């Protein structure tokens, strides 16, 4: 191992070793190669099995496996770096893996002997420990920054809670009351603040314990509430999101925040109000999913059988939340179920002797789940993106592993309440389980040879979203997909033709006819599809990366590809269509009926029929505008 000895002599801190120690280290080392995308070591390995590696050539990355299924790349390893030091010295508690990004040449060092040298060479030992400390701090900072962003994503639904769902009833005090009267009311009501008002409606100011203490610590000439109140307190509108009000309390700008609707006080928020978030059914849903240890435990949390989920959705619907945000919440619950089922399947594979995933992968979902637009019943539409493995000697074993893995996973998801896709769009099918290079090849084929039969598969795949694994794999495929789709007029024209398959019946003058004799309307095929398809085509045209229809609409507005009024009309239409479907689904679940997308017209009030008619009118117009727009430059 003279080659290693000569290499180490030129690298600090190995240059601190004696000639004898260098020779010892080299004699006990071994040469090893790792191919691109192979794991040098994986988080599931026991700490005692993890080796130390001196990287001679190539590039590797350090991966942190998060509890939400997403992987973070925290640092790269370059030639001259020692791989495995920090994981061993932290007892493996950080759940790290290291993956080769290029073909890597390494020397595997003898761990026991490495530690012995550290005990015999103080200068070398100090540098190694200092390096570990610096790496730990930098990794901690990186983890903190990235994890805080992910926590924001994970808790986005809680932050979207409207303050009117959290507020307490307001407590009023007349401006001519004395401060002693105000103090007694605060104490008797166990309140944090009082709204000063003459008519128990319009706010003149606020009295809190701060004003009471200020009054009591002086020799006041007057004791009237009107003379001591805060005349310009912070307040929020009833439709504001919880985080807007929470920021006032968090930053100590106010201990009590009035909630106004049309300049009238309808409630109050205090720090105690936000305890409702902690007691939210939604938090129970998330916690119960994550603590499940088996498929049997997880089944009771499926969307069709979980009563807590049904009650929470019922509450949100009744309190006039935006229905597309409620659908996003349902989707998030389903995402959590999928993620946890993947983890359980990984554990099952390991316990059955298949081992851990041999290469990195990313599990993707498609269709309504990818767009965050799910109701209570939805089929499986999923796939998998694998790191490139065709060049590896164990490629057959890799294919066998993921074939077994996805067969188990899709079967378990079916038992969770997600029926298998009748069109076979599932990760267990080889067509939907591809490496990055294979996906790129398929996308190119789709672009060049796509026919009417394949267009629906492409449409489904275009709306993919990663939910577990190495998201960088999905990012690479997404970038390639968007670029090819944006610059293919032929593909866009085929997508437009496919979108026109589902039409909304209308009179020659464009009037939508809704009568009770029609009995039922399938809002997925008549309404939602037209808005979703039209928005998607325009997102492709303008190179928008968003998958959610709402986010695509907002992005189109931001680049002035759609008028703000048209975007708001589309969002309102989506709200009504999702609202009617959710409301109908809740009835069906309560009655143990089949959950569907069909809305009985005779069950709707006159006002609801008008809302549905308006929503369908918007969908019809969007479809017609899209058709006209793309036919201006017809290419097929």
JSON list of C-alpha atoms in Angstrom, two decimals, residues 378-506:
[
{"chain": "A", "resi": 378, "resn": "UNK", "atom": "CA", "xyz": [-59.02, 8.14, -4.82]},
{"chain": "A", "resi": 379, "resn": "UNK", "atom": "CA", "xyz": [-57.25, 5.41, -6.75]},
{"chain": "A", "resi": 380, "resn": "UNK", "atom": "CA", "xyz": [-53.53, 4.85, -6.57]},
{"chain": "A", "resi": 381, "resn": "UNK", "atom": "CA", "xyz": [-51.55, 6.83, -9.13]},
{"chain": "A", "resi": 382, "resn": "UNK", "atom": "CA", "xyz": [-47.89, 6.47, -8.24]},
{"chain": "A", "resi": 383, "resn": "UNK", "atom": "CA", "xyz": [-44.47, 5.64, -9.55]},
{"chain": "A", "resi": 384, "resn": "UNK", "atom": "CA", "xyz": [-40.81, 5.55, -8.68]},
{"chain": "A", "resi": 385, "resn": "UNK", "atom": "CA", "xyz": [-37.67, 7.29, -9.91]},
{"chain": "A", "resi": 386, "resn": "UNK", "atom": "CA", "xyz": [-34.48, 5.33, -9.30]},
{"chain": "A", "resi": 387, "resn": "UNK", "atom": "CA", "xyz": [-30.93, 6.60, -9.36]},
{"chain": "A", "resi": 388, "resn": "UNK", "atom": "CA", "xyz": [-29.18, 5.40, -12.52]},
{"chain": "A", "resi": 389, "resn": "UNK", "atom": "CA", "xyz": [-28.11, 1.80, -11.91]},
{"chain": "A", "resi": 390, "resn": "UNK", "atom": "CA", "xyz": [-27.78, 0.21, -15.35]},
{"chain": "A", "resi": 391, "resn": "UNK", "atom": "CA", "xyz": [-23.98, 0.48, -15.18]},
{"chain": "A", "resi": 392, "resn": "UNK", "atom": "CA", "xyz": [-23.76, -1.38, -11.86]},
{"chain": "A", "resi": 393, "resn": "UNK", "atom": "CA", "xyz": [-22.77, -5.05, -11.71]},
{"chain": "A", "resi": 394, "resn": "UNK", "atom": "CA", "xyz": [-25.70, -5.85, -9.37]},
{"chain": "A", "resi": 395, "resn": "UNK", "atom": "CA", "xyz": [-28.35, -4.22, -11.57]},
{"chain": "A", "resi": 396, "resn": "UNK", "atom": "CA", "xyz": [-30.45, -7.43, -11.71]},
{"chain": "A", "resi": 397, "resn": "UNK", "atom": "CA", "xyz": [-30.49, -7.62, -7.91]},
{"chain": "A", "resi": 398, "resn": "UNK", "atom": "CA", "xyz": [-31.50, -3.94, -7.78]},
{"chain": "A", "resi": 399, "resn": "UNK", "atom": "CA", "xyz": [-34.41, -4.53, -10.16]},
{"chain": "A", "resi": 400, "resn": "UNK", "atom": "CA", "xyz": [-35.48, -7.58, -8.17]},
{"chain": "A", "resi": 401, "resn": "UNK", "atom": "CA", "xyz": [-35.38, -5.63, -4.91]},
{"chain": "A", "resi": 402, "resn": "UNK", "atom": "CA", "xyz": [-37.55, -2.76, -6.14]},
{"chain": "A", "resi": 403, "resn": "UNK", "atom": "CA", "xyz": [-39.95, -5.10, -7.93]},
{"chain": "A", "resi": 404, "resn": "UNK", "atom": "CA", "xyz": [-40.57, -6.93, -4.64]},
{"chain": "A", "resi": 405, "resn": "UNK", "atom": "CA", "xyz": [-40.65, -3.65, -2.69]},
{"chain": "A", "resi": 406, "resn": "UNK", "atom": "CA", "xyz": [-43.27, -1.98, -4.91]},
{"chain": "A", "resi": 407, "resn": "UNK", "atom": "CA", "xyz": [-45.43, -5.12, -5.12]},
{"chain": "A", "resi": 408, "resn": "UNK", "atom": "CA", "xyz": [-45.64, -5.11, -1.33]},
{"chain": "A", "resi": 409, "resn": "UNK", "atom": "CA", "xyz": [-46.19, -1.35, -1.17]},
{"chain": "A", "resi": 410, "resn": "UNK", "atom": "CA", "xyz": [-49.01, -1.15, -3.72]},
{"chain": "A", "resi": 411, "resn": "UNK", "atom": "CA", "xyz": [-50.78, -4.07, -2.06]},
{"chain": "A", "resi": 412, "resn": "UNK", "atom": "CA", "xyz": [-50.53, -2.42, 1.36]},
{"chain": "A", "resi": 413, "resn": "UNK", "atom": "CA", "xyz": [-51.80, 0.91, -0.01]},
{"chain": "A", "resi": 414, "resn": "UNK", "atom": "CA", "xyz": [-54.82, -0.92, -1.40]},
{"chain": "A", "resi": 415, "resn": "UNK", "atom": "CA", "xyz": [-55.53, -2.27, 2.08]},
{"chain": "A", "resi": 416, "resn": "UNK", "atom": "CA", "xyz": [-55.24, 1.28, 3.42]},
{"chain": "A", "resi": 417, "resn": "UNK", "atom": "CA", "xyz": [-58.17, 2.33, 1.27]},
{"chain": "A", "resi": 418, "resn": "UNK", "atom": "CA", "xyz": [-56.44, 3.39, -1.95]},
{"chain": "A", "resi": 419, "resn": "UNK", "atom": "CA", "xyz": [-57.73, 1.08, -4.73]},
{"chain": "A", "resi": 420, "resn": "UNK", "atom": "CA", "xyz": [-55.23, -0.01, -7.35]},
{"chain": "A", "resi": 421, "resn": "UNK", "atom": "CA", "xyz": [-55.31, 2.03, -10.54]},
{"chain": "A", "resi": 422, "resn": "UNK", "atom": "CA", "xyz": [-57.35, 0.26, -13.22]},
{"chain": "A", "resi": 423, "resn": "UNK", "atom": "CA", "xyz": [-54.98, 1.72, -15.80]},
{"chain": "A", "resi": 424, "resn": "UNK", "atom": "CA", "xyz": [-51.97, 0.19, -14.07]},
{"chain": "A", "resi": 425, "resn": "UNK", "atom": "CA", "xyz": [-50.34, 3.51, -13.13]},
{"chain": "A", "resi": 426, "resn": "UNK", "atom": "CA", "xyz": [-48.49, 2.16, -10.11]},
{"chain": "A", "resi": 427, "resn": "UNK", "atom": "CA", "xyz": [-44.89, 1.76, -9.01]},
{"chain": "A", "resi": 428, "resn": "UNK", "atom": "CA", "xyz": [-45.09, -2.04, -9.19]},
{"chain": "A", "resi": 429, "resn": "UNK", "atom": "CA", "xyz": [-45.44, -1.77, -12.98]},
{"chain": "A", "resi": 430, "resn": "UNK", "atom": "CA", "xyz": [-42.06, -1.55, -14.72]},
{"chain": "A", "resi": 431, "resn": "UNK", "atom": "CA", "xyz": [-43.35, 1.24, -16.95]},
{"chain": "A", "resi": 432, "resn": "UNK", "atom": "CA", "xyz": [-43.83, 3.45, -13.89]},
{"chain": "A", "resi": 433, "resn": "UNK", "atom": "CA", "xyz": [-40.65, 2.40, -12.08]},
{"chain": "A", "resi": 434, "resn": "UNK", "atom": "CA", "xyz": [-37.70, 3.79, -14.03]},
{"chain": "A", "resi": 435, "resn": "UNK", "atom": "CA", "xyz": [-34.25, 5.21, -13.51]},
{"chain": "A", "resi": 436, "resn": "UNK", "atom": "CA", "xyz": [-33.58, 8.90, -14.17]},
{"chain": "A", "resi": 437, "resn": "UNK", "atom": "CA", "xyz": [-32.06, 8.11, -17.57]},
{"chain": "A", "resi": 438, "resn": "UNK", "atom": "CA", "xyz": [-34.92, 5.78, -18.47]},
{"chain": "A", "resi": 439, "resn": "UNK", "atom": "CA", "xyz": [-37.48, 8.43, -17.54]},
{"chain": "A", "resi": 440, "resn": "UNK", "atom": "CA", "xyz": [-35.67, 10.96, -19.72]},
{"chain": "A", "resi": 441, "resn": "UNK", "atom": "CA", "xyz": [-35.66, 8.51, -22.60]},
{"chain": "A", "resi": 442, "resn": "UNK", "atom": "CA", "xyz": [-39.38, 7.84, -22.14]},
{"chain": "A", "resi": 443, "resn": "UNK", "atom": "CA", "xyz": [-40.13, 11.57, -22.02]},
{"chain": "A", "resi": 444, "resn": "UNK", "atom": "CA", "xyz": [-38.22, 12.10, -25.26]},
{"chain": "A", "resi": 445, "resn": "UNK", "atom": "CA", "xyz": [-40.17, 9.22, -26.86]},
{"chain": "A", "resi": 446, "resn": "UNK", "atom": "CA", "xyz": [-43.43, 10.70, -25.62]},
{"chain": "A", "resi": 447, "resn": "UNK", "atom": "CA", "xyz": [-42.49, 14.04, -27.12]},
{"chain": "A", "resi": 448, "resn": "UNK", "atom": "CA", "xyz": [-41.55, 12.57, -30.53]},
{"chain": "A", "resi": 449, "resn": "UNK", "atom": "CA", "xyz": [-44.04, 9.73, -30.90]},
{"chain": "A", "resi": 450, "resn": "UNK", "atom": "CA", "xyz": [-46.94, 10.47, -28.58]},
{"chain": "A", "resi": 451, "resn": "UNK", "atom": "CA", "xyz": [-50.32, 9.29, -29.88]},
{"chain": "A", "resi": 452, "resn": "UNK", "atom": "CA", "xyz": [-53.84, 9.61, -28.56]},
{"chain": "A", "resi": 453, "resn": "UNK", "atom": "CA", "xyz": [-53.55, 6.36, -26.60]},
{"chain": "A", "resi": 454, "resn": "UNK", "atom": "CA", "xyz": [-50.44, 7.48, -24.69]},
{"chain": "A", "resi": 455, "resn": "UNK", "atom": "CA", "xyz": [-51.48, 11.09, -24.12]},
{"chain": "A", "resi": 456, "resn": "UNK", "atom": "CA", "xyz": [-53.46, 10.23, -20.99]},
{"chain": "A", "resi": 457, "resn": "UNK", "atom": "CA", "xyz": [-50.42, 8.53, -19.45]},
{"chain": "A", "resi": 458, "resn": "UNK", "atom": "CA", "xyz": [-48.32, 11.58, -20.22]},
{"chain": "A", "resi": 459, "resn": "UNK", "atom": "CA", "xyz": [-50.98, 13.87, -18.73]},
{"chain": "A", "resi": 460, "resn": "UNK", "atom": "CA", "xyz": [-50.97, 11.79, -15.57]},
{"chain": "A", "resi": 461, "resn": "UNK", "atom": "CA", "xyz": [-47.18, 11.76, -15.34]},
{"chain": "A", "resi": 462, "resn": "UNK", "atom": "CA", "xyz": [-46.82, 15.49, -15.96]},
{"chain": "A", "resi": 463, "resn": "UNK", "atom": "CA", "xyz": [-48.59, 16.20, -12.69]},
{"chain": "A", "resi": 464, "resn": "UNK", "atom": "CA", "xyz": [-46.17, 14.18, -10.57]},
{"chain": "A", "resi": 465, "resn": "UNK", "atom": "CA", "xyz": [-44.92, 15.21, -7.14]},
{"chain": "A", "resi": 466, "resn": "UNK", "atom": "CA", "xyz": [-42.24, 13.58, -4.97]},
{"chain": "A", "resi": 467, "resn": "UNK", "atom": "CA", "xyz": [-43.22, 12.61, -1.43]},
{"chain": "A", "resi": 468, "resn": "UNK", "atom": "CA", "xyz": [-40.48, 10.26, -0.23]},
{"chain": "A", "resi": 469, "resn": "UNK", "atom": "CA", "xyz": [-36.81, 9.66, -0.86]},
{"chain": "A", "resi": 470, "resn": "UNK", "atom": "CA", "xyz": [-34.20, 11.56, -2.82]},
{"chain": "A", "resi": 471, "resn": "UNK", "atom": "CA", "xyz": [-36.10, 14.58, -4.14]},
{"chain": "A", "resi": 472, "resn": "UNK", "atom": "CA", "xyz": [-33.15, 15.60, -6.30]},
{"chain": "A", "resi": 473, "resn": "UNK", "atom": "CA", "xyz": [-33.94, 12.65, -8.60]},
{"chain": "A", "resi": 474, "resn": "UNK", "atom": "CA", "xyz": [-37.46, 14.02, -9.11]},
{"chain": "A", "resi": 475, "resn": "UNK", "atom": "CA", "xyz": [-36.05, 17.53, -9.60]},
{"chain": "A", "resi": 476, "resn": "UNK", "atom": "CA", "xyz": [-33.80, 16.36, -12.42]},
{"chain": "A", "resi": 477, "resn": "UNK", "atom": "CA", "xyz": [-36.67, 14.58, -14.18]},
{"chain": "A", "resi": 478, "resn": "UNK", "atom": "CA", "xyz": [-39.02, 17.55, -13.63]},
{"chain": "A", "resi": 479, "resn": "UNK", "atom": "CA", "xyz": [-36.56, 20.00, -15.20]},
{"chain": "A", "resi": 480, "resn": "UNK", "atom": "CA", "xyz": [-36.12, 17.76, -18.24]},
{"chain": "A", "resi": 481, "resn": "UNK", "atom": "CA", "xyz": [-39.87, 17.15, -18.56]},
{"chain": "A", "resi": 482, "resn": "UNK", "atom": "CA", "xyz": [-40.84, 20.82, -18.33]},
{"chain": "A", "resi": 483, "resn": "UNK", "atom": "CA", "xyz": [-38.24, 21.86, -20.89]},
{"chain": "A", "resi": 484, "resn": "UNK", "atom": "CA", "xyz": [-39.35, 19.25, -23.43]},
{"chain": "A", "resi": 485, "resn": "UNK", "atom": "CA", "xyz": [-43.06, 19.96, -22.92]},
{"chain": "A", "resi": 486, "resn": "UNK", "atom": "CA", "xyz": [-42.72, 23.74, -23.09]},
{"chain": "A", "resi": 487, "resn": "UNK", "atom": "CA", "xyz": [-40.94, 23.65, -26.45]},
{"chain": "A", "resi": 488, "resn": "UNK", "atom": "CA", "xyz": [-43.19, 21.08, -28.13]},
{"chain": "A", "resi": 489, "resn": "UNK", "atom": "CA", "xyz": [-46.16, 22.71, -29.85]},
{"chain": "A", "resi": 490, "resn": "UNK", "atom": "CA", "xyz": [-47.25, 19.31, -31.15]},
{"chain": "A", "resi": 491, "resn": "UNK", "atom": "CA", "xyz": [-47.41, 17.90, -27.64]},
{"chain": "A", "resi": 492, "resn": "UNK", "atom": "CA", "xyz": [-49.36, 20.91, -26.39]},
{"chain": "A", "resi": 493, "resn": "UNK", "atom": "CA", "xyz": [-51.85, 20.53, -29.22]},
{"chain": "A", "resi": 494, "resn": "UNK", "atom": "CA", "xyz": [-52.39, 16.87, -28.36]},
{"chain": "A", "resi": 495, "resn": "UNK", "atom": "CA", "xyz": [-52.91, 17.83, -24.73]},
{"chain": "A", "resi": 496, "resn": "UNK", "atom": "CA", "xyz": [-55.48, 20.42, -25.80]},
{"chain": "A", "resi": 497, "resn": "UNK", "atom": "CA", "xyz": [-57.32, 17.79, -27.87]},
{"chain": "A", "resi": 498, "resn": "UNK", "atom": "CA", "xyz": [-57.33, 15.43, -24.91]},
{"chain": "A", "resi": 499, "resn": "UNK", "atom": "CA", "xyz": [-58.70, 18.19, -22.67]},
{"chain": "A", "resi": 500, "resn": "UNK", "atom": "CA", "xyz": [-61.63, 18.66, -25.03]},
{"chain": "A", "resi": 501, "resn": "UNK", "atom": "CA", "xyz": [-62.75, 15.04, -24.57]},
{"chain": "A", "resi": 502, "resn": "UNK", "atom": "CA", "xyz": [-64.78, 16.14, -21.56]},
{"chain": "A", "resi": 503, "resn": "UNK", "atom": "CA", "xyz": [-67.15, 18.89, -22.55]},
{"chain": "A", "resi": 504, "resn": "UNK", "atom": "CA", "xyz": [-69.75, 20.79, -20.57]},
{"chain": "A", "resi": 505, "resn": "UNK", "atom": "CA", "xyz": [-73.14, 20.80, -22.25]},
{"chain": "A", "resi": 506, "resn": "UNK", "atom": "CA", "xyz": [-74.11, 24.32, -23.18]}
]
